[in-house]
Coordinates of C-alpha atoms in Angstrom, one line a residue:
Chain A
M1 CA -7.0 156.6 -40.9
T2 CA -10.2 156.7 -42.9
E3 CA -12.5 159.7 -42.7
P4 CA -15.3 159.8 -40.0
A5 CA -18.7 159.7 -41.8
F6 CA -21.2 159.5 -38.8
I7 CA -21.6 159.5 -35.1
A8 CA -23.7 156.6 -33.7
V9 CA -25.1 156.9 -30.2
D10 CA -27.1 154.3 -28.3
W11 CA -28.7 156.2 -25.3
G12 CA -30.5 154.2 -22.9
T13 CA -32.1 154.8 -19.7
S14 CA -28.8 154.4 -17.6
S15 CA -26.0 154.1 -20.2
F16 CA -24.6 156.1 -23.2
R17 CA -22.5 154.6 -25.9
L18 CA -21.1 156.5 -28.7
W19 CA -19.1 155.5 -31.9
M20 CA -17.5 157.6 -34.5
L21 CA -18.0 155.5 -37.8
D22 CA -16.2 155.6 -41.2
R23 CA -18.4 155.4 -44.4
D24 CA -18.1 151.5 -44.2
G25 CA -19.3 151.5 -40.6
K26 CA -16.0 150.8 -39.0
P27 CA -15.6 152.3 -35.6
L28 CA -12.9 155.0 -35.5
A29 CA -13.5 155.9 -31.7
E30 CA -15.8 154.9 -29.0
R31 CA -17.1 156.3 -25.8
R32 CA -19.0 154.6 -22.9
S33 CA -20.6 156.2 -19.8
G34 CA -23.3 155.8 -17.3
E35 CA -24.8 159.1 -18.5
G36 CA -28.2 157.7 -19.4
M37 CA -31.5 159.3 -20.0
T38 CA -32.0 159.6 -16.2
T39 CA -28.7 161.7 -15.8
A40 CA -29.1 163.6 -19.1
A41 CA -32.9 164.8 -18.1
S42 CA -31.0 166.8 -15.3
S43 CA -27.7 167.7 -16.6
G44 CA -28.8 168.3 -20.3
F45 CA -28.7 166.0 -23.4
A46 CA -26.8 168.5 -25.4
A47 CA -24.1 169.1 -23.0
I48 CA -23.4 165.3 -22.5
L49 CA -23.3 164.6 -26.1
Q50 CA -20.8 167.9 -26.9
S51 CA -18.4 166.6 -24.1
H52 CA -18.1 163.3 -25.8
L53 CA -17.9 164.7 -29.2
D54 CA -15.1 166.9 -28.0
A55 CA -13.3 164.2 -26.3
I56 CA -12.9 162.4 -29.6
A57 CA -12.5 165.5 -31.6
A58 CA -15.3 164.8 -33.8
P59 CA -15.7 167.3 -36.9
A60 CA -18.4 170.0 -36.4
D61 CA -20.4 169.0 -39.4
L62 CA -20.4 165.2 -38.8
P63 CA -24.1 164.2 -38.3
V64 CA -25.3 162.3 -35.1
L65 CA -27.9 159.6 -35.2
I66 CA -29.3 158.4 -31.7
C67 CA -31.5 155.5 -30.7
G68 CA -33.0 154.6 -27.3
M69 CA -34.5 156.4 -24.4
A70 CA -33.3 159.8 -25.5
G71 CA -36.3 159.7 -27.8
A72 CA -38.9 158.8 -25.0
R73 CA -41.2 161.5 -23.9
Q74 CA -38.9 162.1 -20.9
G75 CA -35.8 162.2 -23.1
W76 CA -34.2 164.8 -25.4
I77 CA -37.1 165.2 -27.8
E78 CA -39.8 162.7 -28.3
A79 CA -39.3 160.6 -31.3
G80 CA -42.6 158.7 -31.2
Y81 CA -43.4 155.2 -32.4
I82 CA -43.8 153.7 -35.8
D83 CA -46.7 151.3 -35.7
L84 CA -46.9 147.7 -36.3
P85 CA -46.7 146.0 -38.9
A86 CA -43.5 148.1 -39.2
S87 CA -40.6 147.6 -41.9
V88 CA -37.3 147.3 -40.0
S89 CA -35.4 149.2 -42.6
G90 CA -38.1 151.9 -42.7
I91 CA -37.3 153.2 -39.2
A92 CA -34.6 155.6 -40.4
A93 CA -37.5 157.6 -42.2
G94 CA -39.1 158.2 -38.8
A95 CA -36.1 159.9 -37.4
V96 CA -36.9 163.3 -35.6
R97 CA -34.2 166.1 -35.8
I98 CA -33.4 168.1 -32.8
A99 CA -34.1 172.0 -33.4
G100 CA -31.7 174.7 -32.7
E101 CA -28.5 172.6 -33.1
S102 CA -26.2 173.6 -35.9
R103 CA -25.0 170.0 -36.0
D104 CA -27.6 167.8 -37.7
I105 CA -28.7 165.4 -34.8
R106 CA -31.6 162.9 -35.2
I107 CA -33.2 160.4 -32.9
L108 CA -34.7 157.2 -34.2
P109 CA -38.5 156.3 -33.3
G110 CA -39.5 153.3 -31.3
L111 CA -42.1 150.8 -32.4
A112 CA -45.6 150.4 -31.2
Q113 CA -47.9 147.5 -31.1
R114 CA -51.5 149.3 -30.3
R115 CA -53.7 146.3 -30.4
A116 CA -55.9 146.7 -27.3
A117 CA -55.4 143.0 -26.4
D118 CA -51.6 143.2 -26.0
P119 CA -50.3 146.8 -26.1
D120 CA -46.5 147.0 -26.1
V121 CA -43.7 149.3 -27.1
I122 CA -40.0 149.0 -27.9
R123 CA -37.4 151.8 -28.0
G124 CA -33.7 151.1 -28.9
E125 CA -34.3 147.4 -29.7
E126 CA -35.6 148.4 -33.2
T127 CA -32.1 149.6 -34.1
Q128 CA -30.5 146.5 -32.7
L129 CA -33.0 144.6 -34.9
L130 CA -32.0 146.5 -37.9
G131 CA -28.4 145.6 -37.4
A132 CA -29.1 142.1 -36.3
L133 CA -31.2 141.3 -39.5
S134 CA -28.5 142.5 -41.7
A135 CA -26.9 139.1 -41.1
F136 CA -29.9 137.2 -42.7
S137 CA -31.9 137.3 -46.0
G138 CA -35.5 137.1 -45.3
G139 CA -37.4 134.3 -43.6
D140 CA -39.2 134.1 -40.2
H141 CA -37.3 135.0 -37.1
V142 CA -38.1 135.2 -33.4
V143 CA -35.5 137.6 -31.9
C144 CA -34.7 137.3 -28.4
M145 CA -33.2 140.6 -26.8
P146 CA -32.8 140.0 -23.1
G147 CA -32.5 142.7 -20.5
T148 CA -34.2 144.6 -17.7
H149 CA -37.3 144.3 -20.1
S150 CA -36.6 141.4 -22.3
K151 CA -38.2 142.0 -25.9
W152 CA -39.0 139.1 -28.1
V153 CA -39.7 140.2 -31.6
H154 CA -41.4 138.3 -34.5
V155 CA -40.0 139.1 -37.7
S156 CA -40.9 138.0 -41.3
G157 CA -38.4 139.2 -43.9
D158 CA -38.0 142.9 -43.2
T159 CA -41.3 143.2 -41.3
V160 CA -42.1 143.3 -37.6
D161 CA -45.4 141.5 -36.9
G162 CA -45.4 141.7 -33.3
F163 CA -43.5 141.7 -30.1
S164 CA -43.7 140.9 -26.4
T165 CA -41.9 142.5 -23.5
F166 CA -41.2 140.3 -20.5
M167 CA -40.2 142.1 -17.4
T168 CA -37.7 139.4 -16.3
G169 CA -34.6 141.5 -15.5
E170 CA -36.6 144.0 -13.4
L171 CA -38.6 141.3 -11.6
F172 CA -35.3 139.5 -10.6
D173 CA -34.0 142.9 -9.4
V174 CA -36.9 143.9 -7.2
I175 CA -37.5 140.3 -5.9
T176 CA -33.9 139.8 -4.9
R177 CA -33.8 143.3 -3.3
H178 CA -37.2 144.0 -1.7
S179 CA -39.0 140.7 -1.1
I180 CA -38.5 138.0 1.5
L181 CA -36.3 136.3 -1.0
S182 CA -33.5 138.9 -0.4
H183 CA -32.6 136.9 2.6
A184 CA -32.3 133.7 0.6
V185 CA -29.9 135.2 -1.8
A186 CA -28.0 137.5 0.5
G187 CA -24.1 137.2 -0.1
S188 CA -24.6 135.3 -3.3
E189 CA -21.7 136.0 -5.7
T190 CA -22.2 133.8 -8.7
I191 CA -24.9 132.0 -10.6
D192 CA -24.5 128.4 -11.0
D193 CA -25.2 127.0 -14.6
A194 CA -26.6 123.6 -13.4
G195 CA -28.9 125.1 -10.8
F196 CA -29.9 127.9 -13.2
A197 CA -30.6 125.3 -16.0
D198 CA -32.8 123.1 -13.8
A199 CA -34.9 125.9 -12.7
A200 CA -35.3 127.1 -16.1
V201 CA -36.5 123.6 -17.2
D202 CA -38.9 123.4 -14.3
A203 CA -40.4 126.8 -15.0
Y204 CA -40.5 126.0 -18.8
A205 CA -42.4 122.9 -18.1
A206 CA -45.0 124.4 -15.5
P207 CA -45.1 128.2 -16.1
A208 CA -48.1 128.5 -14.0
M209 CA -46.3 127.5 -11.0
V210 CA -43.9 130.5 -11.4
T211 CA -44.8 132.3 -8.1
N212 CA -44.5 129.0 -6.3
L213 CA -41.2 128.1 -7.9
L214 CA -39.9 131.5 -6.6
F215 CA -41.0 130.7 -3.2
R216 CA -39.2 127.6 -3.2
A217 CA -35.8 129.3 -2.9
R218 CA -36.9 130.4 0.7
A219 CA -38.5 126.9 1.5
G220 CA -35.3 125.2 0.3
Q221 CA -33.2 127.6 2.4
L222 CA -35.4 126.8 5.6
L223 CA -35.6 123.1 5.1
H224 CA -32.5 122.0 3.2
G225 CA -30.0 124.7 3.8
L226 CA -30.0 125.9 0.2
S227 CA -27.0 128.1 -0.5
A228 CA -27.3 131.8 -1.5
D229 CA -25.8 131.1 -4.9
A230 CA -28.1 128.2 -5.4
A231 CA -31.1 130.4 -4.5
K232 CA -30.0 133.2 -6.9
S233 CA -29.6 130.6 -9.6
Q234 CA -33.0 129.1 -9.1
L235 CA -34.7 132.5 -9.1
S236 CA -32.8 133.5 -12.4
G237 CA -33.7 130.2 -14.1
T238 CA -37.1 130.5 -12.9
L239 CA -37.7 133.8 -14.5
I240 CA -35.9 133.2 -17.7
G241 CA -37.6 129.8 -18.1
V242 CA -41.2 131.2 -18.0
E243 CA -40.1 134.1 -20.3
I244 CA -38.9 131.6 -22.8
A245 CA -42.1 129.4 -22.4
G246 CA -44.3 132.5 -22.8
A247 CA -42.3 134.0 -25.7
L248 CA -42.2 130.7 -27.9
S249 CA -45.7 129.8 -27.4
H250 CA -46.3 132.9 -29.7
A251 CA -43.7 131.9 -32.2
K252 CA -44.4 130.8 -35.8
K253 CA -43.6 127.3 -36.4
G254 CA -40.2 127.0 -38.0
A255 CA -39.1 130.4 -37.0
V256 CA -35.5 130.4 -35.9
V257 CA -34.5 131.9 -32.6
R258 CA -32.0 134.6 -32.9
L259 CA -30.3 135.7 -29.6
V260 CA -29.3 139.3 -29.5
A261 CA -27.0 139.7 -26.4
S262 CA -23.7 139.9 -24.9
G263 CA -21.8 139.1 -21.7
R264 CA -23.7 137.5 -18.7
L265 CA -27.1 137.6 -20.2
Q266 CA -25.8 136.0 -23.4
H267 CA -24.3 133.2 -21.3
L268 CA -27.4 132.7 -19.3
Y269 CA -29.8 132.4 -22.3
E270 CA -27.5 130.2 -24.1
T271 CA -27.3 127.9 -21.1
A272 CA -31.2 127.9 -21.0
F273 CA -31.6 127.4 -24.9
R274 CA -29.2 124.5 -24.8
R275 CA -30.8 122.7 -21.9
L276 CA -34.1 123.1 -23.4
A277 CA -32.9 121.9 -26.7
I278 CA -34.1 125.1 -28.5
D279 CA -32.1 125.9 -31.7
F280 CA -30.7 129.3 -31.7
T281 CA -27.9 131.5 -33.1
T282 CA -26.3 134.4 -31.2
I283 CA -25.6 137.9 -32.5
D284 CA -23.6 140.3 -30.5
A285 CA -25.7 143.0 -28.9
D286 CA -23.1 145.7 -29.1
D287 CA -22.3 144.9 -32.9
A288 CA -26.1 144.9 -33.6
V289 CA -26.9 148.2 -32.2
R290 CA -23.8 149.8 -34.1
K291 CA -24.7 148.1 -37.3
G292 CA -28.2 149.3 -37.1
L293 CA -27.3 152.9 -36.2
F294 CA -25.0 152.7 -39.3
A295 CA -27.6 151.2 -41.7
A296 CA -30.0 153.8 -40.6
A297 CA -27.5 156.6 -40.8
R298 CA -26.7 155.6 -44.4
T299 CA -30.4 155.9 -45.4
I300 CA -30.8 159.3 -43.9
W301 CA -27.5 160.9 -45.0
P302 CA -26.6 159.3 -48.4
L303 CA -25.0 162.5 -49.7
T304 CA -22.9 163.2 -46.5
Q305 CA -21.0 160.0 -47.2
E306 CA -20.3 161.1 -50.9
T307 CA -19.2 164.5 -49.7
Q308 CA -16.7 163.0 -47.1
A309 CA -15.3 160.3 -49.1
Chain B
M4 CA -71.4 134.8 31.8
T5 CA -69.9 131.3 31.0
E6 CA -66.5 130.6 32.5
P7 CA -63.5 131.1 30.4
A8 CA -61.7 127.9 29.5
F9 CA -58.8 128.7 27.1
I10 CA -56.8 131.8 25.6
A11 CA -56.4 131.4 21.8
V12 CA -53.7 133.6 20.2
D13 CA -53.1 133.9 16.3
W14 CA -49.7 135.5 16.3
G15 CA -48.5 136.4 12.8
T16 CA -45.7 138.4 11.5
S17 CA -47.3 141.8 11.8
S18 CA -50.5 141.0 13.6
F19 CA -51.6 139.8 17.0
R20 CA -55.2 138.4 17.6
L21 CA -56.4 136.9 21.0
W22 CA -59.7 135.5 22.2
M23 CA -60.7 134.2 25.6
L24 CA -63.0 131.2 24.8
D25 CA -65.5 129.3 26.8
R26 CA -65.7 125.5 26.9
D27 CA -67.7 125.5 23.7
G28 CA -65.4 127.8 21.8
K29 CA -67.5 130.8 22.3
P30 CA -65.5 134.1 22.4
L31 CA -65.9 135.9 25.7
A32 CA -63.4 138.5 25.0
E33 CA -61.2 139.6 21.9
R34 CA -58.0 141.7 21.4
R35 CA -56.4 142.8 18.2
S36 CA -53.2 144.8 17.8
G37 CA -50.2 145.2 15.4
E38 CA -47.8 143.7 17.8
G39 CA -46.8 140.8 15.5
M40 CA -43.6 138.8 15.6
T41 CA -41.5 141.6 14.3
T42 CA -42.5 144.0 17.2
A43 CA -42.3 141.1 19.7
A44 CA -38.9 140.1 18.8
S45 CA -37.7 143.4 20.3
S46 CA -40.2 144.3 23.0
G47 CA -40.8 140.8 24.2
F48 CA -43.4 138.0 23.6
A49 CA -44.2 137.3 27.3
A50 CA -44.6 141.1 28.0
I51 CA -47.0 141.7 25.2
L52 CA -49.1 138.6 25.8
Q53 CA -49.4 139.5 29.4
S54 CA -50.5 143.1 28.7
H55 CA -53.4 141.7 26.8
L56 CA -54.3 139.0 29.3
D57 CA -54.3 141.9 31.9
A58 CA -56.6 144.0 29.6
I59 CA -59.3 141.3 29.6
A60 CA -58.7 140.2 33.4
A61 CA -57.8 136.6 32.3
P62 CA -57.6 134.2 35.1
A63 CA -53.9 133.3 36.0
D64 CA -54.4 129.5 35.6
L65 CA -56.1 129.9 32.1
P66 CA -53.8 128.1 29.6
V67 CA -52.8 129.8 26.3
L68 CA -52.6 128.2 22.9
I69 CA -50.7 130.1 20.1
C70 CA -50.3 129.6 16.4
G71 CA -48.4 131.3 13.9
M72 CA -44.9 133.0 13.4
A73 CA -44.5 133.3 17.2
G74 CA -43.4 129.4 16.8
A75 CA -40.8 130.5 14.0
R76 CA -37.1 130.5 14.6
Q77 CA -37.1 134.2 15.2
G78 CA -40.2 133.9 17.3
W79 CA -40.8 133.3 20.9
I80 CA -39.8 129.6 21.0
E81 CA -39.3 127.5 17.9
A82 CA -42.1 125.2 17.5
G83 CA -40.8 123.2 14.5
Y84 CA -42.6 121.5 11.8
I85 CA -44.6 118.4 11.6
D86 CA -43.6 116.6 8.2
L87 CA -46.2 115.6 5.5
P88 CA -48.2 113.6 5.2
A89 CA -49.6 115.0 8.3
S90 CA -52.9 114.6 10.2
V91 CA -54.6 117.9 10.6
S92 CA -56.0 117.0 14.1
G93 CA -52.6 115.7 15.2
I94 CA -51.0 119.1 15.2
A95 CA -52.0 119.6 18.6
A96 CA -49.6 116.8 19.8
G97 CA -46.8 118.8 18.5
A98 CA -47.3 122.0 20.6
V99 CA -44.3 123.2 22.3
R100 CA -44.7 124.6 26.0
I101 CA -42.9 127.8 27.0
A102 CA -40.3 127.0 29.8
G103 CA -40.2 129.2 32.7
E104 CA -43.7 130.5 32.7
S105 CA -46.1 129.7 35.5
R106 CA -49.1 129.8 33.2
D107 CA -49.3 126.9 30.6
I108 CA -48.4 128.6 27.4
R109 CA -47.9 126.4 24.1
I110 CA -47.2 127.2 20.6
L111 CA -48.4 125.0 17.8
P112 CA -46.1 123.7 15.0
G113 CA -46.0 124.4 11.3
L114 CA -46.1 121.8 8.6
A115 CA -43.2 120.9 6.3
Q116 CA -43.1 119.5 3.0
R117 CA -39.5 118.3 2.8
R118 CA -39.5 116.7 -0.7
A119 CA -36.4 117.9 -2.6
A120 CA -38.5 118.6 -5.6
D121 CA -40.8 121.1 -4.0
P122 CA -39.8 122.1 -0.5
D123 CA -42.5 124.2 1.3
V124 CA -43.5 125.2 4.8
I125 CA -46.7 126.4 6.4
R126 CA -47.0 128.2 9.8
G127 CA -50.3 129.4 11.2
E128 CA -52.5 128.1 8.2
E129 CA -52.3 124.5 9.6
T130 CA -54.5 125.9 12.4
Q131 CA -57.0 127.7 10.0
L132 CA -57.0 124.5 8.3
L133 CA -57.9 122.6 11.5
G134 CA -60.7 125.1 12.0
A135 CA -61.9 125.0 8.3
L136 CA -62.1 121.3 8.0
S137 CA -64.4 121.1 11.0
A138 CA -67.2 122.2 8.8
F139 CA -66.8 119.1 6.4
S140 CA -66.6 115.3 6.9
G141 CA -63.9 113.7 4.9
G142 CA -63.5 113.9 1.1
D143 CA -60.9 115.6 -1.0
H144 CA -60.5 119.4 -0.6
V145 CA -58.3 122.0 -2.2
V146 CA -58.0 124.6 0.5
C147 CA -57.1 128.1 -0.7
M148 CA -55.8 130.5 1.9
P149 CA -54.9 133.9 0.0
G150 CA -52.4 136.3 1.4
T151 CA -49.0 137.7 1.3
H152 CA -48.0 134.2 0.8
S153 CA -51.0 132.4 -0.5
K154 CA -51.2 128.7 0.5
W155 CA -53.0 125.9 -1.4
V156 CA -53.3 122.8 0.7
H157 CA -54.4 119.3 -0.6
V158 CA -56.5 117.5 1.9
S159 CA -57.7 113.9 1.8
G160 CA -60.0 113.5 4.9
D161 CA -57.9 114.5 7.8
T162 CA -54.6 114.2 6.1
V163 CA -52.5 116.9 4.4
D164 CA -50.9 115.4 1.3
G165 CA -49.2 118.5 0.0
F166 CA -49.3 122.2 -0.4
S167 CA -47.8 124.9 -2.4
T168 CA -47.1 128.6 -1.5
F169 CA -47.6 131.3 -4.1
M170 CA -45.9 134.7 -3.4
T171 CA -48.8 136.6 -4.9
G172 CA -49.4 139.1 -2.3
E173 CA -45.9 140.1 -1.8
L174 CA -45.0 140.1 -5.5
F175 CA -47.9 142.5 -5.9
D176 CA -46.6 144.6 -3.2
V177 CA -42.9 144.7 -4.6
I178 CA -44.1 145.2 -8.1
T179 CA -46.4 148.2 -7.3
R180 CA -44.0 149.8 -4.9
H181 CA -40.5 149.0 -6.4
S182 CA -40.8 148.4 -10.1
I183 CA -41.5 150.7 -13.2
L184 CA -45.0 149.6 -12.8
S185 CA -45.3 151.9 -9.7
H186 CA -45.8 154.7 -12.2
A187 CA -48.7 153.1 -13.8
V188 CA -50.7 152.5 -10.5
A189 CA -49.6 155.8 -8.7
G190 CA -52.7 157.3 -7.1
S191 CA -54.9 154.2 -7.5
E192 CA -57.6 153.9 -5.1
T193 CA -59.7 151.0 -6.0
I194 CA -59.6 147.7 -7.7
D195 CA -62.2 147.4 -10.6
D196 CA -63.9 144.0 -10.6
A197 CA -64.4 143.8 -14.2
G198 CA -60.8 144.7 -15.1
F199 CA -59.6 142.4 -12.3
A200 CA -61.6 139.4 -13.6
D201 CA -60.6 139.9 -17.3
A202 CA -56.8 140.0 -16.3
A203 CA -57.4 136.7 -14.1
V204 CA -58.8 135.2 -17.0
D205 CA -56.1 136.2 -19.5
A206 CA -53.5 135.0 -16.8
Y207 CA -55.1 131.8 -16.1
A208 CA -55.5 130.9 -19.9
A209 CA -51.7 131.9 -20.6
P210 CA -49.9 131.7 -17.5
A211 CA -46.4 131.6 -19.3
M212 CA -47.1 135.2 -20.4
V213 CA -47.3 136.4 -16.8
T214 CA -44.2 138.7 -16.9
N215 CA -45.5 140.1 -20.3
L216 CA -49.0 140.3 -18.9
L217 CA -47.6 142.5 -16.0
F218 CA -45.8 144.9 -18.4
R219 CA -49.0 145.4 -20.4
A220 CA -50.1 147.7 -17.5
R221 CA -47.1 150.0 -18.5
A222 CA -47.7 149.6 -22.3
G223 CA -51.3 150.3 -21.8
Q224 CA -50.7 153.4 -20.0
L225 CA -48.3 154.7 -22.6
L226 CA -50.3 153.7 -25.7
H227 CA -53.9 153.9 -24.4
G228 CA -54.0 156.1 -21.2
L229 CA -54.8 153.2 -19.1
S230 CA -55.9 154.6 -15.7
A231 CA -54.1 153.7 -12.4
D232 CA -57.2 151.9 -11.2
A233 CA -57.2 149.7 -14.3
A234 CA -53.5 149.1 -14.2
K235 CA -53.8 148.1 -10.5
S236 CA -56.8 145.8 -11.4
Q237 CA -54.8 144.3 -14.1
L238 CA -51.9 143.6 -12.1
S239 CA -53.8 141.9 -9.2
G240 CA -55.8 139.9 -11.6
T241 CA -52.8 138.6 -13.4
L242 CA -51.0 137.5 -10.3
I243 CA -54.2 136.0 -8.8
G244 CA -54.9 134.3 -12.1
V245 CA -51.5 132.6 -12.6
E246 CA -51.7 131.6 -8.8
I247 CA -55.1 129.8 -9.5
A248 CA -53.9 128.2 -12.7
G249 CA -50.8 126.8 -10.9
A250 CA -52.5 125.5 -7.8
L251 CA -55.4 123.9 -9.7
S252 CA -52.9 122.1 -11.9
H253 CA -51.9 120.1 -8.9
A254 CA -55.5 119.4 -7.6
K255 CA -57.1 116.0 -7.5
K256 CA -59.9 115.5 -10.0
G257 CA -63.2 116.1 -8.0
A258 CA -61.5 117.9 -5.0
V259 CA -63.7 120.9 -4.0
V260 CA -62.1 124.4 -3.6
R261 CA -62.5 125.8 -0.2
L262 CA -61.7 129.4 0.1
V263 CA -60.6 130.4 3.6
A264 CA -60.5 134.3 3.5
S265 CA -62.0 137.3 4.7
G266 CA -62.4 141.1 3.6
R267 CA -60.8 142.4 0.5
L268 CA -59.0 139.0 -0.4
Q269 CA -62.3 137.2 0.0
H270 CA -64.0 139.4 -2.5
L271 CA -61.1 139.2 -5.1
Y272 CA -60.8 135.4 -5.1
E273 CA -64.6 134.9 -5.2
T274 CA -64.7 137.2 -8.2
A275 CA -62.0 135.3 -10.0
F276 CA -63.4 131.9 -9.1
R277 CA -66.9 132.9 -10.4
R278 CA -65.4 134.3 -13.6
L279 CA -63.3 131.2 -14.2
A280 CA -66.4 129.0 -13.4
I281 CA -64.6 127.4 -10.6
D282 CA -66.9 125.8 -8.0
F283 CA -66.0 126.8 -4.5
T284 CA -67.2 127.5 -0.9
T285 CA -66.1 130.2 1.5
I286 CA -65.0 129.9 5.1
D287 CA -64.3 133.0 7.1
A288 CA -60.7 133.2 7.8
D289 CA -61.0 134.6 11.4
D290 CA -63.4 132.0 12.2
A291 CA -61.3 129.2 11.0
V292 CA -58.2 130.1 13.0
R293 CA -60.4 130.7 16.3
K294 CA -62.1 127.3 15.7
G295 CA -58.8 125.7 14.9
L296 CA -57.0 126.9 18.0
F297 CA -60.1 125.9 20.1
A298 CA -60.2 122.4 18.5
A299 CA -56.4 122.0 19.4
A300 CA -56.7 123.5 22.9
R301 CA -59.6 120.9 23.6
T302 CA -57.2 118.3 22.7
I303 CA -54.3 119.4 24.9
W304 CA -56.2 120.3 27.9
P305 CA -59.2 118.0 28.2
L306 CA -59.3 118.1 32.0
T307 CA -58.9 121.7 32.4
Q308 CA -62.3 122.0 30.8
E309 CA -63.8 119.5 33.2
T310 CA -62.1 121.5 36.1
Q311 CA -63.6 124.5 35.0
A312 CA -67.0 123.4 34.2

């Protein structure tokens, strides 16, 4: 077995993922748990991290690099933001070290778009971006990172020019749980690709109708006995279709869409892109964040690597 | 005092309003309460109605005409829907009489747009529409009825050609109560006209960006210390701006916007229309439903009026 070189941690609002990596970025051990920022804020960031390091018997001098909400104001330590336009490879330089720990533990900063007209922030996705862009050499990219708060990032070469957050995932959640549409989707188990894609097309074509398109799930149930699965597919397709329409309205001509996703969201966005005839390539989101953490760690601790080799 | 001729009731999901009208439609007595369909479904529609009739000493033979959710499937009796295209003055003919009551009590039907492409329903607004249109002689109108579920109705002369429901009010409610944006608006007391109108303009101009525009309330708070009032104004303006953009994209050229509203919503929609340079006239929503109930009652019980005169 090769020697471990770094610990990489993606610490989100509700999830924790840790990898022990060798000097080439190969994972030697992995941990996943639901101990996200929300849990850690009460039970302690240091204790949670240490329990996972103990579980994989991580050497005491191995440095740890963290990205995500652990660096938010409500997190372990505020890692701040790098302002746009920002160099993706430059985020490593903004890492903030946790004081009072014998181990070298650092958290990567987020990115901030401070323009008064469209203020926006990213935290965690900048590291995914660093990993995702390692696959390409220059050029203009529109990087789509779907989720609770989907991020669309406009990149030229190594530079982030701008980005937009769309509340797609969270809106889907609050609408299906707390609005009158909760009745229309009650008991739904699966999203139907065809219904989802039809709704995405409708919303993409007429985004101004979005709050009406959502209501049609209820009217369709009242008048045509629309099933819960069909209603849920319609709501999901509507919100994702509007997101794509909005995001691409800001894309540079000729920029290629890079989808950074995995699992269920990867499938939905790929289905929508295909149906809308939008060219894209997919990068696995888990790979992207691990590669991004590795690339930043190599920049921060170049000698550590030599020492351990 | 003139003789009472009819009882008119607007029975919504969460509100109850009753007027005793004379043969010219003049209100002789009025009752308002929170005993909407939700309350009545458990404590009984007949008992609630009778308690209000007793309170104003309504004669035992006075007929009662009801509109709204009391006619829904979960209401007192299902009054069904009239399919489009529908004559506004024809809704009276669809009234359904409550069986087993010595008093003549009828509930007006809603309207249904059954087209598979954009199914939609209205219940209660058809009666407001009847009252609102009494002010105009023919022509094309786009009637805007803001609320929890805003309705935009396209009318030519006496005929309803189509309508669209926008979930504006309910979305505003679930977003400000259940999403991450609840933090951005916490403690907000008032909506600021200027911030509201700016947001309406932005959303009207770029409706595809709606779920991003909503998120800017949070990003603005994180990066620029946006106040709770400003955040709430921005959310309200964004949702109303998108609604107006969507609704007008379906309007006939030359159709005049008729706003049927009162109170806070009247002020917000008027502010948005003015800022967007959209011509409109306003009709008071309370007046409209009372006049609509009166017009339908006169059609249903023409002899009653004569008898009582």
